[in-house]
PDB file of C-alpha atoms and ligand atoms in Angstrom:
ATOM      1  CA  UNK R   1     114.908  85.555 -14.289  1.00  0.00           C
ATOM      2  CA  UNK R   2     116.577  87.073 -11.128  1.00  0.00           C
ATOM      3  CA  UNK R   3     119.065  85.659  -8.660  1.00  0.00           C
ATOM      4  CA  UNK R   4     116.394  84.781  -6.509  1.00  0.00           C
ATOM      5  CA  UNK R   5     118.749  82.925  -3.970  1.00  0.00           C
ATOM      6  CA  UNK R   6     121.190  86.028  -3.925  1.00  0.00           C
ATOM      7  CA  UNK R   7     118.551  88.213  -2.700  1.00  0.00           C
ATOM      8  CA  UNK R   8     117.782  85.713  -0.127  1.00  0.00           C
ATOM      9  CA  UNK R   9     121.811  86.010   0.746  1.00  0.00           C
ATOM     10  CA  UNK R  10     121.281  90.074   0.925  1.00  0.00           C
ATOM     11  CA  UNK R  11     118.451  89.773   3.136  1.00  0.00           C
ATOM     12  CA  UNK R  12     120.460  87.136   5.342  1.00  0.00           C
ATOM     13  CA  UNK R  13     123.557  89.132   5.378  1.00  0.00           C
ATOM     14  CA  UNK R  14     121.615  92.401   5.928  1.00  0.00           C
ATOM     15  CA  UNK R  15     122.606  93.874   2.759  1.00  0.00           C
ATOM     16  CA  UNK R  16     119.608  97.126   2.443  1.00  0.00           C
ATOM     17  CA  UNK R  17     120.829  98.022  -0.917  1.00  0.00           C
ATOM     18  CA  UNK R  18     122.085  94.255  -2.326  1.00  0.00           C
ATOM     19  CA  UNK R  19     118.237  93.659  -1.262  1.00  0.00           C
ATOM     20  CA  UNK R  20     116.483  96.700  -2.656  1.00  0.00           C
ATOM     21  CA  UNK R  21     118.571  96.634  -5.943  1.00  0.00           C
ATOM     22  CA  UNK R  22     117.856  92.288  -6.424  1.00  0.00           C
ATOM     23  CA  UNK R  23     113.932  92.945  -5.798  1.00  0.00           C
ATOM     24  CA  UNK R  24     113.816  96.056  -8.243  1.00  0.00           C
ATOM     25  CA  UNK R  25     115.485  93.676 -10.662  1.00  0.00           C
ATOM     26  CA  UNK R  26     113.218  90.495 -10.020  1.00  0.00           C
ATOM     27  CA  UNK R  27     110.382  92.813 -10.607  1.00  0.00           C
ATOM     28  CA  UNK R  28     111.310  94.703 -13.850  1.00  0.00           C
ATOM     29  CA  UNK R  29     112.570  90.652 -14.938  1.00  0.00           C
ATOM     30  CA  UNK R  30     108.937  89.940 -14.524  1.00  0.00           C
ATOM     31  CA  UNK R  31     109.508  87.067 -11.770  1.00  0.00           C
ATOM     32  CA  UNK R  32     106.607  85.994 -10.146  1.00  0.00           C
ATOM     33  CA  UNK R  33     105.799  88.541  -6.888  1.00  0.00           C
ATOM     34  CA  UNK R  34     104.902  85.127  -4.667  1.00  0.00           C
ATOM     35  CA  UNK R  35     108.768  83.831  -5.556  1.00  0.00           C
ATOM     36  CA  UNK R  36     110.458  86.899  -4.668  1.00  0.00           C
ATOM     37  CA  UNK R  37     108.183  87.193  -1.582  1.00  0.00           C
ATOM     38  CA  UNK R  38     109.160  83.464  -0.911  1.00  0.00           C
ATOM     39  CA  UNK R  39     112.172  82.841  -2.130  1.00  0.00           C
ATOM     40  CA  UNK R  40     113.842  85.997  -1.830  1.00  0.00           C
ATOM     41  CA  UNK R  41     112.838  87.671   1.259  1.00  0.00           C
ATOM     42  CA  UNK R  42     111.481  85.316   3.549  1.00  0.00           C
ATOM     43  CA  UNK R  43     113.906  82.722   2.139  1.00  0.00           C
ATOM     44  CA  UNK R  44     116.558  84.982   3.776  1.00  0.00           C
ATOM     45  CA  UNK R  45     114.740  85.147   6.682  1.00  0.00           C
ATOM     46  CA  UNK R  46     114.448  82.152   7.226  1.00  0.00           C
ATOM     47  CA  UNK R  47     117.926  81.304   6.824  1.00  0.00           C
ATOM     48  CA  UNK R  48     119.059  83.992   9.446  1.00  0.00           C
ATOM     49  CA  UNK R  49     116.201  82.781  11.914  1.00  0.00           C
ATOM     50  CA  UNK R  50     117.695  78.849  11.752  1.00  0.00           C
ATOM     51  CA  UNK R  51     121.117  80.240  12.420  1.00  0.00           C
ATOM     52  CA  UNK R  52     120.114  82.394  15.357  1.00  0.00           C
ATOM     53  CA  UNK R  53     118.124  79.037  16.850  1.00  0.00           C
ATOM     54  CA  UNK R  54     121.793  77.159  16.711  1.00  0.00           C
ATOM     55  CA  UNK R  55     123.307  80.324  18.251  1.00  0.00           C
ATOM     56  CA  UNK R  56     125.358  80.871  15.093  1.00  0.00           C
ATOM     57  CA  UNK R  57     124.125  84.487  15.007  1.00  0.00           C
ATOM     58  CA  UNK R  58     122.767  87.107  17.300  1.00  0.00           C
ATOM     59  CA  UNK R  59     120.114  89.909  17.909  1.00  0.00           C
ATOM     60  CA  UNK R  60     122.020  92.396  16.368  1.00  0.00           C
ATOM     61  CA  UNK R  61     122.625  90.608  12.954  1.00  0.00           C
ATOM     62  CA  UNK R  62     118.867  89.696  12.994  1.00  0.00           C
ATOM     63  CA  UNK R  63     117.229  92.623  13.480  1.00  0.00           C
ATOM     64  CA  UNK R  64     119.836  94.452  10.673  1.00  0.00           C
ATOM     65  CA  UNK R  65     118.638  91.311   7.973  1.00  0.00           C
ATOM     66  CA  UNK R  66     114.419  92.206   9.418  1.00  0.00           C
ATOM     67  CA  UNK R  67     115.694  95.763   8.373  1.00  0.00           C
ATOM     68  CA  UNK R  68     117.165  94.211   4.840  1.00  0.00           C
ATOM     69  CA  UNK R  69     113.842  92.851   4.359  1.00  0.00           C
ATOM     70  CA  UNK R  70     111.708  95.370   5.462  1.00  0.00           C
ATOM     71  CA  UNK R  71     113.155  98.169   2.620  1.00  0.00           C
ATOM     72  CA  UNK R  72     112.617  95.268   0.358  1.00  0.00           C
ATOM     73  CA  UNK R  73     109.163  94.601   1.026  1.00  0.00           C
ATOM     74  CA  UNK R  74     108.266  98.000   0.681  1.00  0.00           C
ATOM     75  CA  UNK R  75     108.912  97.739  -2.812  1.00  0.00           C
ATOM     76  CA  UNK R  76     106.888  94.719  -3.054  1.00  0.00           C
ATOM     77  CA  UNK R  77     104.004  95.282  -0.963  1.00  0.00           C
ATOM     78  CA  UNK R  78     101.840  97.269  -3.696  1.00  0.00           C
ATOM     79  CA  UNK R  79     102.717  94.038  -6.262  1.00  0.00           C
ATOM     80  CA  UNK R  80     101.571  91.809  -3.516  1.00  0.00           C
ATOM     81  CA  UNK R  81      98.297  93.601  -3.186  1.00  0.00           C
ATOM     82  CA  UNK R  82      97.763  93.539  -7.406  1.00  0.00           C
ATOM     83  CA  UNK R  83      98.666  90.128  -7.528  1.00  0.00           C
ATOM     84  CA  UNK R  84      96.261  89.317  -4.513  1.00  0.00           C
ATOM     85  CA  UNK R  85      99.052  87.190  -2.762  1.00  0.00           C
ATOM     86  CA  UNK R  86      97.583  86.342   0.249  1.00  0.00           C
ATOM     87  CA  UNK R  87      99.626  86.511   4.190  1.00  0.00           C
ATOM     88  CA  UNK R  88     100.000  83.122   5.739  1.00  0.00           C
ATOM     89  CA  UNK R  89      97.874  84.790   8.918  1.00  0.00           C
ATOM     90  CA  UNK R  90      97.023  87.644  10.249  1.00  0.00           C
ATOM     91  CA  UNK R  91      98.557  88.546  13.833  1.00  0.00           C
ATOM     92  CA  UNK R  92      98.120  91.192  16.221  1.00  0.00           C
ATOM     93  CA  UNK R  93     100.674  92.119  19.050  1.00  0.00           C
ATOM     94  CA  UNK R  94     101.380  94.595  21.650  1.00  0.00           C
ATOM     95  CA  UNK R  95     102.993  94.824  25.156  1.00  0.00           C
ATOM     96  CA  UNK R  96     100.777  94.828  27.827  1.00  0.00           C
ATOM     97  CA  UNK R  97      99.594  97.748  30.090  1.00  0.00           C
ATOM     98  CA  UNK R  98     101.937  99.535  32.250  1.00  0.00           C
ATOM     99  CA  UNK R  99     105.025  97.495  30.220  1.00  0.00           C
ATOM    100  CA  UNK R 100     107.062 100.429  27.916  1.00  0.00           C
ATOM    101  CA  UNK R 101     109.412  97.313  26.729  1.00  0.00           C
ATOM    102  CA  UNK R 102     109.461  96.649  23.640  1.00  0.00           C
ATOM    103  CA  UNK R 103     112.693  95.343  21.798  1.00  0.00           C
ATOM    104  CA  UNK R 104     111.762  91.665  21.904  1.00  0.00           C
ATOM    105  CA  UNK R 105     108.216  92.495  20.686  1.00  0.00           C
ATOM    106  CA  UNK R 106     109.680  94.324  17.717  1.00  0.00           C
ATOM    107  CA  UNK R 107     111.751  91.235  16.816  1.00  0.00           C
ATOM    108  CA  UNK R 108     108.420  88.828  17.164  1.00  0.00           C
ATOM    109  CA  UNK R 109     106.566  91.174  14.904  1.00  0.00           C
ATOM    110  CA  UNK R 110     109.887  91.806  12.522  1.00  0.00           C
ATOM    111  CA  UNK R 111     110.174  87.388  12.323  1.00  0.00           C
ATOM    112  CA  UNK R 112     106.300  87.043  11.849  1.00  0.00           C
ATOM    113  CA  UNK R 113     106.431  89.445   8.993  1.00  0.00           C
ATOM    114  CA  UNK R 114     109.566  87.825   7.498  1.00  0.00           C
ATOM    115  CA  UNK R 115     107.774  84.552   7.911  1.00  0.00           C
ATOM    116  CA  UNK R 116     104.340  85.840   5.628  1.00  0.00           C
ATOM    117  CA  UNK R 117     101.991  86.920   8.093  1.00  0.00           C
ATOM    118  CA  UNK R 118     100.586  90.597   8.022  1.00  0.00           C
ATOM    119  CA  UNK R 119     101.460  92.121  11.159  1.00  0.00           C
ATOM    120  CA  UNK R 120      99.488  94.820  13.127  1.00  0.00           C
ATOM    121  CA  UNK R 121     101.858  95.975  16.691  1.00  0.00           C
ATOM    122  CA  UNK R 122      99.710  97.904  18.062  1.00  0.00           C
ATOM    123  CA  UNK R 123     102.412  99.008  20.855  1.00  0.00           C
ATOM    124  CA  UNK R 124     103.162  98.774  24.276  1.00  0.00           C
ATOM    125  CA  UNK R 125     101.549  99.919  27.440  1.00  0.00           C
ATOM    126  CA  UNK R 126      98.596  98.809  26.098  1.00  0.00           C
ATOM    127  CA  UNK R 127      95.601  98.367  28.353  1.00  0.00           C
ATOM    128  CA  UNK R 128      92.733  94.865  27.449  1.00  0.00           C
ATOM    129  CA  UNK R 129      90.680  97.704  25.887  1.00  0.00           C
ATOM    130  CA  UNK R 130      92.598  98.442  23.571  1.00  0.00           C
ATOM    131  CA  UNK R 131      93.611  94.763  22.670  1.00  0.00           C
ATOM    132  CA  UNK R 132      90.168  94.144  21.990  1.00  0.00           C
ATOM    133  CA  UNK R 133      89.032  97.424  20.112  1.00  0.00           C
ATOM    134  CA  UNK R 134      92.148  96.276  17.843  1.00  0.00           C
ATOM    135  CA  UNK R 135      90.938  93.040  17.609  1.00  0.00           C
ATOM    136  CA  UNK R 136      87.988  93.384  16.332  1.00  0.00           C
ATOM    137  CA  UNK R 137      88.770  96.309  14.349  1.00  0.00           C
ATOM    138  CA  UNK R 138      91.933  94.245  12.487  1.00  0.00           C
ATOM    139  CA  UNK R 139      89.982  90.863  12.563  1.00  0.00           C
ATOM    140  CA  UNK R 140      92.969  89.121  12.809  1.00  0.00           C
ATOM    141  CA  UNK R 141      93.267  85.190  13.836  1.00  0.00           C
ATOM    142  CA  UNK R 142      96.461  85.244  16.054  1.00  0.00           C
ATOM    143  CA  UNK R 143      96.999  87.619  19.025  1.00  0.00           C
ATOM    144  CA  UNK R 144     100.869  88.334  20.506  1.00  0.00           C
ATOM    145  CA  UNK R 145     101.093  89.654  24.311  1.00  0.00           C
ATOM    146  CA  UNK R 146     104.629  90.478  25.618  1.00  0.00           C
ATOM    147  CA  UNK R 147     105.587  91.198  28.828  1.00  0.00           C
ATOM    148  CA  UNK R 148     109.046  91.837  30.578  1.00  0.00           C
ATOM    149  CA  UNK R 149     108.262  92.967  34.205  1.00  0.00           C
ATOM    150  CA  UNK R 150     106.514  90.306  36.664  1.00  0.00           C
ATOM    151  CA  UNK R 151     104.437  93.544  37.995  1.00  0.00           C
ATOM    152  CA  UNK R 152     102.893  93.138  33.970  1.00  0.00           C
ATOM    153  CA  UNK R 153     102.382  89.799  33.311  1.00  0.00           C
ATOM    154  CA  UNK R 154      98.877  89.919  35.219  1.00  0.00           C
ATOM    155  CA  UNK R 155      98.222  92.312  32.460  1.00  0.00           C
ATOM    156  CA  UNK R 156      98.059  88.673  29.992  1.00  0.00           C
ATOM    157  CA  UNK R 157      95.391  87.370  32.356  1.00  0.00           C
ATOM    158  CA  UNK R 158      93.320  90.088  32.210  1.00  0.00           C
ATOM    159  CA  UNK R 159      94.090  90.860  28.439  1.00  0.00           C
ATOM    160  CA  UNK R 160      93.052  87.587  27.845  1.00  0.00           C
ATOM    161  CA  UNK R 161      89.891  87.400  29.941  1.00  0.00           C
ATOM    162  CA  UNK R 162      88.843  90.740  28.113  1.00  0.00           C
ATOM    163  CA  UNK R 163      89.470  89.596  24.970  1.00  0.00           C
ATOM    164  CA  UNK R 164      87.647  86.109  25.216  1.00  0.00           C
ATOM    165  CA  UNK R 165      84.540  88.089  27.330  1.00  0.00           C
ATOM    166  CA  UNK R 166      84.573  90.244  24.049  1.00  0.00           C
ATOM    167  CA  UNK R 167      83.744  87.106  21.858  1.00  0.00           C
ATOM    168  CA  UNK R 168      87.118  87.348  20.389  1.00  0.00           C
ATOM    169  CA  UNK R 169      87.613  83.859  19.070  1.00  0.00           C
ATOM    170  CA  UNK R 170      91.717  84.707  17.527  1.00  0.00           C
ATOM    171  CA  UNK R 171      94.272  82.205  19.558  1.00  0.00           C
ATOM    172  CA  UNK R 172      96.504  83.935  21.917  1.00  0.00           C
ATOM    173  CA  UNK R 173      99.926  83.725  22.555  1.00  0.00           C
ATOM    174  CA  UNK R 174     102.535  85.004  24.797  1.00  0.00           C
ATOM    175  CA  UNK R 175     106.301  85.717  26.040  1.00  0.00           C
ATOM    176  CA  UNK R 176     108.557  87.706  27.010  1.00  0.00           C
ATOM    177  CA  UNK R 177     111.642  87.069  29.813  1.00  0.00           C
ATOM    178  CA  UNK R 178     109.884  86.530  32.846  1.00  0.00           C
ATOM    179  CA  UNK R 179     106.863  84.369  31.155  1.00  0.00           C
ATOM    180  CA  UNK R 180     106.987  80.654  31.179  1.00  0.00           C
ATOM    181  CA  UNK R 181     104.613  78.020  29.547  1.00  0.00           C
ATOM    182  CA  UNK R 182     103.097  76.872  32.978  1.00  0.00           C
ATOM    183  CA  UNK R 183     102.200  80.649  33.226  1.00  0.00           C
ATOM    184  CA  UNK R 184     100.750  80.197  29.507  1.00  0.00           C
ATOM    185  CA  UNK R 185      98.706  77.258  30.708  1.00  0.00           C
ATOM    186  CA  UNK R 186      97.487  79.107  34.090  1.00  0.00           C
ATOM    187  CA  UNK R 187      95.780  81.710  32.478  1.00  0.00           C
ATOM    188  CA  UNK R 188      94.451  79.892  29.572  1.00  0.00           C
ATOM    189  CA  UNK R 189      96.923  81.298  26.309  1.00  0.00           C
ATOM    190  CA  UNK R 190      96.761  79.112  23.815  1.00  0.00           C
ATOM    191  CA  UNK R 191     100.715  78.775  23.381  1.00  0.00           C
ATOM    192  CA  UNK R 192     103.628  80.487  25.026  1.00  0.00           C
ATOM    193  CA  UNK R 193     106.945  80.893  23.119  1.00  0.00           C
ATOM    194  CA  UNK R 194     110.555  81.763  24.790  1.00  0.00           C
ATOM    195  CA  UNK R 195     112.341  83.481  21.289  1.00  0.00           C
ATOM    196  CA  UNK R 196     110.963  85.099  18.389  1.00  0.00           C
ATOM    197  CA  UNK R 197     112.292  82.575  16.079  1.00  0.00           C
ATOM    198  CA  UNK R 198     110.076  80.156  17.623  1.00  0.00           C
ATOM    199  CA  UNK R 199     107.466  82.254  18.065  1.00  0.00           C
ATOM    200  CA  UNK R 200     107.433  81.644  14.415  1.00  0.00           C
ATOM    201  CA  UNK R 201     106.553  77.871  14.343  1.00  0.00           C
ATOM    202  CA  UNK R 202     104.510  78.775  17.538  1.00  0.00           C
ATOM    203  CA  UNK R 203     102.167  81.119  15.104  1.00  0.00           C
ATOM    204  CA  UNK R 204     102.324  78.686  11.928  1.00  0.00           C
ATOM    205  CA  UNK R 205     100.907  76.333  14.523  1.00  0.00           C
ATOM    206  CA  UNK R 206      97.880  77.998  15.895  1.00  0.00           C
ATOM    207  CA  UNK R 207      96.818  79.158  12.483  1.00  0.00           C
ATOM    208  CA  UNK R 208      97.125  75.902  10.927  1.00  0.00           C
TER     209      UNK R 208
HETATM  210 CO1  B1M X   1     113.839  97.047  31.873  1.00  0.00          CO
HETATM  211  N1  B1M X   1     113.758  95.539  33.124  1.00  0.00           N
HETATM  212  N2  B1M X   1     112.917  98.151  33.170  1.00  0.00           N
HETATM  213  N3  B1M X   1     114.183  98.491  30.635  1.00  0.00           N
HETATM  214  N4  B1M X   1     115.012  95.921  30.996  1.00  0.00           N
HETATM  215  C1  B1M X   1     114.292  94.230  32.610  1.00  0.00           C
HETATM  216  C2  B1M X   1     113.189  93.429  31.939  1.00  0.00           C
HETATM  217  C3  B1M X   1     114.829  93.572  33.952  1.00  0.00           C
HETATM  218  C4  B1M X   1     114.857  92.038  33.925  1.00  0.00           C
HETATM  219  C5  B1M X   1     116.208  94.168  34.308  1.00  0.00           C
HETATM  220  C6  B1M X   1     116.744  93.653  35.629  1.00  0.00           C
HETATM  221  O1  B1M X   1     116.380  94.133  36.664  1.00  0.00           O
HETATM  222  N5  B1M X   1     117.625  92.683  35.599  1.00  0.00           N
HETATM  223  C7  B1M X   1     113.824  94.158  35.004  1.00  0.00           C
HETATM  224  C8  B1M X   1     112.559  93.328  35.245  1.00  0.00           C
HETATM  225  C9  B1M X   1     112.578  92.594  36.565  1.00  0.00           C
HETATM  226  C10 B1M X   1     111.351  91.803  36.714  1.00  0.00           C
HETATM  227  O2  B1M X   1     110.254  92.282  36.620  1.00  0.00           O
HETATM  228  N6  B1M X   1     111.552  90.525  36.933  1.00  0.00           N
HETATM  229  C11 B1M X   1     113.526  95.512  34.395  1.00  0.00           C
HETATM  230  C12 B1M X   1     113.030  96.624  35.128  1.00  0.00           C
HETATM  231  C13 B1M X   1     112.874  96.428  36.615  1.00  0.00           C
HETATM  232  C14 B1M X   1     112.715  97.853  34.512  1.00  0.00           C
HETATM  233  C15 B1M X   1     112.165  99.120  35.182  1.00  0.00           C
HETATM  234  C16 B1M X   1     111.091  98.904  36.244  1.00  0.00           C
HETATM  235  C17 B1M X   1     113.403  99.856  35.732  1.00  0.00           C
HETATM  236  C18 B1M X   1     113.051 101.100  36.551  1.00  0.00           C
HETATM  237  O3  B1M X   1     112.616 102.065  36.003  1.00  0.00           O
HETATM  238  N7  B1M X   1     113.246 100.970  37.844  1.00  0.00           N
HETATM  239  C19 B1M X   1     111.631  99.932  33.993  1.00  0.00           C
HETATM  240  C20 B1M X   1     110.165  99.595  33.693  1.00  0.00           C
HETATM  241  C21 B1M X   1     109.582 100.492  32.638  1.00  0.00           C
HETATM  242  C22 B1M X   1     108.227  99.978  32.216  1.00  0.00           C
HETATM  243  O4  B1M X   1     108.158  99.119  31.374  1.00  0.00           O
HETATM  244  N8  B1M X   1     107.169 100.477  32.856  1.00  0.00           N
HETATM  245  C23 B1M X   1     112.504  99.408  32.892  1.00  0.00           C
HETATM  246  C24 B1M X   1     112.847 100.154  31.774  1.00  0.00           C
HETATM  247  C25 B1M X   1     113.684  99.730  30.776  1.00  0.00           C
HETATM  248  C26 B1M X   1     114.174 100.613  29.634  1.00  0.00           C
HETATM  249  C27 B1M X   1     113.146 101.642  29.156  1.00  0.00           C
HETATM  250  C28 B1M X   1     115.404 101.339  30.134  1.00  0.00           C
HETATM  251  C29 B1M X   1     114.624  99.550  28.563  1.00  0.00           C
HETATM  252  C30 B1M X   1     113.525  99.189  27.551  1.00  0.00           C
HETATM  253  C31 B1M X   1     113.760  99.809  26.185  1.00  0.00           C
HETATM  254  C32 B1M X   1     112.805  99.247  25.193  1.00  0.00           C
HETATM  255  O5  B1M X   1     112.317  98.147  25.256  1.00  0.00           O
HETATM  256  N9  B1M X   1     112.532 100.091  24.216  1.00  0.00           N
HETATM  257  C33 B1M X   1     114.865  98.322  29.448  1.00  0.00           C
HETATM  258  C34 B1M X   1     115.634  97.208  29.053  1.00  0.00           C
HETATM  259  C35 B1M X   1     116.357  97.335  27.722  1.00  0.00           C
HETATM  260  C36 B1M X   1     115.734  96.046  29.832  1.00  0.00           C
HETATM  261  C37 B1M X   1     116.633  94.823  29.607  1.00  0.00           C
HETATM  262  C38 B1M X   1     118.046  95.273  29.980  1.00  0.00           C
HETATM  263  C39 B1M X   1     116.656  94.208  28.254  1.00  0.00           C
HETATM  264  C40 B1M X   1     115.285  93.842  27.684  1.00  0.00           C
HETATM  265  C41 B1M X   1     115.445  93.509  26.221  1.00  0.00           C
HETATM  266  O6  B1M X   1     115.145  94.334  25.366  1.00  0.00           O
HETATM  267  N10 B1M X   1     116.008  92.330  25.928  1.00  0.00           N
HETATM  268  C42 B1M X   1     116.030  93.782  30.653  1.00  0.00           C
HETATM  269  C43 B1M X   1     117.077  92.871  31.260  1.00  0.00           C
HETATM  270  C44 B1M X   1     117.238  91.618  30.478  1.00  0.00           C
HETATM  271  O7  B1M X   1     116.316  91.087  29.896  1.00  0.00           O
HETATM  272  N11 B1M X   1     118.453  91.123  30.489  1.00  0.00           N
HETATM  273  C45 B1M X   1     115.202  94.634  31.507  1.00  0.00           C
HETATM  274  C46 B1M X   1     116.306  91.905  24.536  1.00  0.00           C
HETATM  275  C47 B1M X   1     115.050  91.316  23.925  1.00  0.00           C
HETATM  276  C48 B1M X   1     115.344  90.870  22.497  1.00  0.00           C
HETATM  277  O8  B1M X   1     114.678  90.197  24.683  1.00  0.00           O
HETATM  278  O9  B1M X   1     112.585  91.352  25.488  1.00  0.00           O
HETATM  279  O10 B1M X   1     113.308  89.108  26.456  1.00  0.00           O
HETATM  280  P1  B1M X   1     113.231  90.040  25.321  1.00  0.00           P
HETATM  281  O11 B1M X   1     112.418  89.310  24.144  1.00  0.00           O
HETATM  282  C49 B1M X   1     112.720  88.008  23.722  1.00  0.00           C
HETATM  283  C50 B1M X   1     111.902  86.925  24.421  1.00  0.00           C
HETATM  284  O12 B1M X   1     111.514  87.276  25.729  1.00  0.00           O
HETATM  285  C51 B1M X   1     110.764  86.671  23.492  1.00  0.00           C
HETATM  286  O13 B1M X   1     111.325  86.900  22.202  1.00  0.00           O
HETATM  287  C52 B1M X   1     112.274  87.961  22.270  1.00  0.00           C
HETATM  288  C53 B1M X   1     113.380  87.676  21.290  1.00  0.00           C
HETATM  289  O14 B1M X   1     113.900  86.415  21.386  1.00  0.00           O
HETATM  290  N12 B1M X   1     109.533  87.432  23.547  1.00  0.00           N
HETATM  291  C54 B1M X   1     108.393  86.891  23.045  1.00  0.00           C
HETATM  292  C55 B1M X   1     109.257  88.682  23.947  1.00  0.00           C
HETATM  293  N13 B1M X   1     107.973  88.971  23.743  1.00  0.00           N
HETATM  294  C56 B1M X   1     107.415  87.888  23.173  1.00  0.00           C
HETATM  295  C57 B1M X   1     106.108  87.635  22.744  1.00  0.00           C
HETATM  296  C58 B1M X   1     105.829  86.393  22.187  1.00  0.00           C
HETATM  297  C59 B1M X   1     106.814  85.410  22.058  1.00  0.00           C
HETATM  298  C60 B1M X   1     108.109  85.648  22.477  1.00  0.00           C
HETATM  299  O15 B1M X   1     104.624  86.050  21.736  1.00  0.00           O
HETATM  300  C61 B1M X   1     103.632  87.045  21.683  1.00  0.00           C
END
């Protein structure tokens, strides 16, 4: 069996290689995929997402451990998909139209991903439209609408009335700077989150 905790360390630290060459290893040791999914990678995650919630870490050091974990999963991904290990949820997520941010929605997605879900970021400037045509087309249960200008965030509302005219029934979240949870509650989101760490339990949540 495999140091599954060290490859949880690599991950955390942001050791690429440490990660790639402790996955390659769990796998030819035969552990089971769902344990070094688990354990290993989202274990680090997970780590490095409670120490950026107490402030013990920042952006930089968790976007370089999604990075760790993203190389690793790679090498995963087609064991995942023969030994039918399912995502915790399925979430969609874009910036809304006439919005060309898109560093905080990169680091929602990157902590969703860590966390188990299957991810879909379908980009930014991206007009209700296109939010639904994706929705339907991805069927996924949890929608993710960022927005960092105040000229943008009408672009929730009427994301959200599209989506919901549409028949979409997925739960919809927001964020970004400028957003706030009264704003979630104005225009009917079903949850508004301030960081992508708790974005995380935000999403666990509303796919429980
Ligand atoms: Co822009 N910009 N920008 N900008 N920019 C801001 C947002 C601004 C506050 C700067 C300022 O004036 N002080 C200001 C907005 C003012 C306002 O509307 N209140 C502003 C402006 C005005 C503009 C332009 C209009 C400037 C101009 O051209 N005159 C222009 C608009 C372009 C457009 O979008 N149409 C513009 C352009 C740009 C750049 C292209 C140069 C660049 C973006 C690069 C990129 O994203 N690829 C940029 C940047 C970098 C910023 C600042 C400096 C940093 C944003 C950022 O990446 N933060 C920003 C000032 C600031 O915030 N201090 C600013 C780091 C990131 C990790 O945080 O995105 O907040 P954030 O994401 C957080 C949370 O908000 C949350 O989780 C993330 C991680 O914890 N979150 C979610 C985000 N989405 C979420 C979704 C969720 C849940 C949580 O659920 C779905």
């Amino acid at each position: 069996m495999a140091d599954l905790k060290a490859l949880a360390e690599a991950v955390m630290k942001g050791n690429q290689s440490g990660a790639l060459e402790l996955t390659k290893a769990a796998l030819s040791d035969g552990d089971p995929v769902k344990s070094i999914l688990n354990e290993g990678l989202i274990g680090g995650m997970d780590i490095i997402a409670a120490r950026w919630k107490k402030n013990e870490v920042y952006i930089p050091e968790v976007l370089i451990a999604a990075r760790a974990m993203k190389t690793a999963m790679a090498l995963l991904e087609p064991e995942l998909v023969k030994a039918g290990v399912e995502p915790i949820g399925t979430f969609m997520i874009g910036t809304v139209a006439g919005d060309l941010h898109d560093i905080g929605k990169n680091l929602v997605a990157m902590m969703l991903k860590g966390a188990g879900f299957q991810v879909f970021d379908v980009g930014i400037d991206v007009p209700p439209e296109k939010f639904v045509e994706q929705a339907k087309a991805t069927g996924v249960r949890l929608i993710g609408l960022s927005a960092l200008l105040t000229t943008t965030m009408p672009g929730m509302e009427t994301s959200i009335k599209a989506l919901k005219d549409a028949g979409v029934s997925a739960k919809i979240m927001i964020g970004g700077a400028p957003v706030t949870q009264a704003y979630a509650d104005k225009i009917g989101a079903d949850g508004y989150s301030a960081d992508a760490a708790s974005a995380v339990d935000l999403a666990k949540r509303l796919t429980a």
